[in-house]
């Protein structure tokens, strides 16, 4: 637990069903009458949403991986100060669509940046603050890309190649293996009903709610 609140993050590769399942998680919290805020990364404040656009927009110029990493943490620093830390201090659940584990997966795994650089920035920007629970929606690259491909135009990350997404997935799974107390791996290749059963049970357990 962070202060009195609870910091819950949701992670996964492209097409893992984050958006649909986020809606389901919010319904669970509403039903259980748990006070929460819902936010996302990169983003969550006016400045951080502008940085998100810089990161996601396709551009002709090749973005240097280190520049990408620093933008991600610039957005995160603002998000923490303005939104996440105050909400945790008020005892709320903070439900965040992606956080620093995405940096380990995308900038560490995908872009192959030095992990120690990410660890340094994590320490400087967050101090000891880490998610209490991370739901990792894990799906095969084939299934994920097929689902994501049904959407409209692809952003700068979505247009990466299979090798990139394989590295992202492997990095997520490595994080989950390293921090089993924090992570719950959800098999997002199963039916929606099955996935939501898994999510509800993990959430109820972590929030000490009897899962009827
Ligand atoms: P999303 O809203 O679909 O999750 O898009 C956010 C994109 O930003 C996604 O492709 C992953 C990427 N991202 C990073 O590369 N590093 C990060 O630290 C975060 C939070 C997201």
XYZ file of C-alpha atoms and ligand atoms in Angstrom:
233
model
C 0.000 0.000 0.000
C 1.134 3.554 -0.753
C 0.063 5.922 2.061
C -3.551 4.887 2.591
C -4.413 4.471 -1.088
C -3.830 1.614 -3.469
C -2.014 2.031 -6.754
C -3.278 -0.349 -9.434
C -1.832 -0.387 -12.944
C -2.957 -2.233 -16.048
C -0.392 -3.263 -18.642
C -0.245 -5.263 -21.831
C 0.910 -5.225 -25.421
C -1.095 -3.938 -28.350
C -4.513 -5.575 -28.736
C -4.465 -7.182 -25.275
C -7.911 -5.747 -24.474
C -6.817 -3.032 -22.056
C -9.631 -0.606 -22.944
C -12.479 -3.128 -22.642
C -11.119 -4.540 -19.410
C -10.477 -1.101 -17.944
C -14.203 -0.412 -18.303
C -14.903 -3.703 -16.527
C -12.503 -2.841 -13.668
C -14.228 0.523 -13.200
C -17.594 -1.272 -13.008
C -16.220 -3.585 -10.306
C -14.913 -0.637 -8.270
C -18.235 1.200 -8.706
C -20.181 -1.876 -7.561
C -17.941 -2.284 -4.530
C -18.240 1.463 -3.797
C -14.472 1.855 -3.702
C -13.358 5.502 -4.171
C -11.003 5.675 -7.119
C -9.636 7.804 -9.909
C -8.944 6.524 -13.383
C -6.004 7.900 -15.317
C -3.471 6.912 -17.958
C 0.127 7.148 -19.109
C 1.585 8.789 -20.958
C -0.897 11.488 -19.974
C -3.261 12.240 -17.126
C -2.631 16.017 -16.908
C -2.773 18.777 -19.507
C 0.999 18.922 -19.881
C 1.412 15.140 -19.821
C -1.313 14.712 -22.466
C 0.617 17.136 -24.692
C 3.742 15.033 -24.183
C 1.652 11.971 -25.077
C 0.844 13.546 -28.424
C 4.531 14.229 -29.021
C 5.280 10.581 -28.276
C 2.468 8.954 -30.246
C 2.307 11.139 -33.359
C 3.970 9.691 -36.392
C 6.763 11.877 -37.725
C 9.409 11.790 -40.423
C 12.203 12.483 -37.959
C 13.513 9.359 -36.229
C 12.978 9.742 -32.494
C 16.114 8.921 -30.495
C 15.250 6.219 -27.910
C 16.770 8.296 -25.100
C 14.651 11.309 -26.094
C 11.581 9.038 -26.023
C 12.550 7.752 -22.584
C 13.025 11.240 -21.156
C 9.676 12.404 -22.555
C 7.956 9.427 -20.922
C 9.484 10.307 -17.553
C 8.796 14.035 -17.981
C 5.100 13.213 -18.422
C 5.281 10.817 -15.464
C 6.844 13.391 -13.128
C 3.996 15.805 -13.843
C 1.343 13.090 -13.540
C 2.710 11.941 -10.192
C 2.853 15.446 -8.748
C -0.539 16.595 -10.008
C -2.687 13.482 -9.891
C -1.308 10.204 -8.571
C 0.357 11.220 -5.299
C -2.482 13.533 -4.155
C -5.091 10.820 -4.839
C -3.103 8.176 -2.949
C -2.709 10.592 -0.061
C -6.491 10.968 0.003
C -6.751 7.199 0.421
C -8.133 6.541 -3.046
C -7.504 3.707 -5.416
C -5.536 5.026 -8.376
C -6.329 2.970 -11.455
C -3.738 3.771 -14.085
C -3.667 2.564 -17.681
C 0.075 1.823 -17.996
C 2.938 3.075 -15.827
C 6.688 2.463 -15.475
C 6.469 -1.241 -16.301
C 5.505 -0.043 -19.796
C 8.800 1.862 -19.891
C 10.721 -1.317 -19.014
C 8.755 -3.145 -21.724
C 8.737 -0.569 -24.552
C 11.880 1.494 -24.008
C 13.854 -1.301 -22.294
C 12.583 -4.318 -24.256
C 11.292 -2.733 -27.464
C 13.934 -0.016 -27.952
C 16.628 -2.027 -26.152
C 17.729 0.852 -23.920
C 19.976 0.139 -20.966
C 17.763 -1.002 -18.078
C 19.989 0.712 -15.513
C 19.117 4.067 -17.116
C 15.405 3.333 -16.624
C 16.045 2.234 -13.038
C 17.905 5.495 -12.311
C 15.085 7.618 -13.693
C 12.468 5.543 -11.874
C 14.284 6.134 -8.602
C 14.715 9.861 -9.186
C 11.186 10.527 -10.420
C 9.223 8.172 -8.180
C 11.408 7.661 -5.118
C 10.043 4.486 -3.522
C 6.583 4.719 -5.099
C 5.683 1.542 -7.020
C 2.334 0.028 -8.038
C 0.690 -2.153 -5.383
C -0.866 -4.323 -8.063
C -0.192 -4.645 -11.779
C -2.601 -6.580 -13.953
C -0.622 -7.757 -16.964
C -2.962 -8.669 -19.828
C -0.851 -11.158 -21.711
C -1.732 -12.288 -25.203
C 0.219 -13.843 -28.076
C 1.637 -11.348 -30.585
C -0.460 -12.889 -33.380
C -3.744 -12.470 -31.491
C -2.806 -8.997 -30.249
C -1.790 -7.715 -33.659
C -4.883 -9.176 -35.304
C -7.058 -7.347 -32.765
C -5.089 -4.083 -32.997
C -5.109 -4.248 -36.791
C -8.902 -3.914 -36.780
C -8.556 -0.379 -35.410
C -8.148 2.740 -37.526
C -4.861 4.430 -38.164
C -1.846 3.126 -36.248
C 0.209 5.423 -33.959
C 4.026 5.582 -33.784
C 4.245 2.533 -31.479
C 1.523 0.456 -33.140
C 3.350 0.607 -36.446
C 6.429 -1.163 -35.041
C 7.335 -4.668 -36.272
C 6.751 -8.130 -34.774
C 10.290 -8.370 -33.355
C 9.655 -5.149 -31.383
C 6.364 -6.485 -29.970
C 8.015 -9.792 -29.100
C 10.644 -7.939 -27.079
C 7.920 -5.880 -25.377
C 6.036 -9.026 -24.372
C 9.172 -10.786 -23.149
C 10.169 -7.747 -21.078
C 6.716 -7.594 -19.470
C 6.845 -11.301 -18.619
C 10.357 -10.891 -17.202
C 9.126 -8.037 -14.968
C 6.226 -10.212 -13.805
C 8.595 -13.074 -12.971
C 10.882 -10.701 -11.077
C 8.085 -9.061 -9.064
C 5.490 -11.776 -8.394
C 4.062 -9.865 -5.401
C 3.172 -6.917 -7.623
C 2.075 -8.678 -10.809
C -0.941 -10.774 -11.699
C -0.640 -12.235 -15.183
C -4.034 -12.446 -16.853
C -4.325 -14.792 -19.817
C -5.962 -12.349 -22.213
C -6.122 -14.897 -25.014
C -9.100 -16.537 -23.289
C -12.750 -15.535 -23.779
C -13.770 -12.128 -22.434
C -15.903 -13.782 -19.771
C -12.973 -15.884 -18.576
C -10.584 -12.894 -18.602
C -12.991 -10.801 -16.537
C -13.473 -13.598 -14.023
C -9.701 -13.700 -13.509
C -9.489 -9.897 -13.174
C -12.361 -9.674 -10.695
C -10.928 -12.355 -8.488
C -7.439 -10.741 -8.361
C -8.914 -7.305 -7.659
C -11.262 -8.531 -4.931
C -8.434 -10.339 -3.199
C -6.128 -7.309 -3.270
C -8.833 -4.927 -2.053
C -10.083 -7.367 0.620
C -13.542 -7.624 -0.891
C -15.489 -10.851 -0.666
C -15.918 -11.833 -4.310
C -19.526 -12.940 -4.470
P -2.043 3.097 -25.222
O -2.912 4.218 -24.818
O -2.580 2.293 -26.322
O -1.615 2.277 -24.069
O -0.773 3.806 -25.912
C 0.293 4.273 -25.234
C 1.544 3.891 -25.997
O 2.663 4.448 -25.330
C 1.764 2.387 -26.077
O 2.087 2.029 -27.398
C 2.950 2.139 -25.209
C 3.658 3.462 -25.137
N 4.342 3.694 -23.866
C 5.724 3.615 -23.815
O 6.351 3.367 -24.833
N 6.347 3.803 -22.611
C 5.673 4.093 -21.463
O 6.291 4.245 -20.403
C 4.232 4.181 -21.529
C 3.465 4.493 -20.276
C 3.620 3.960 -22.744
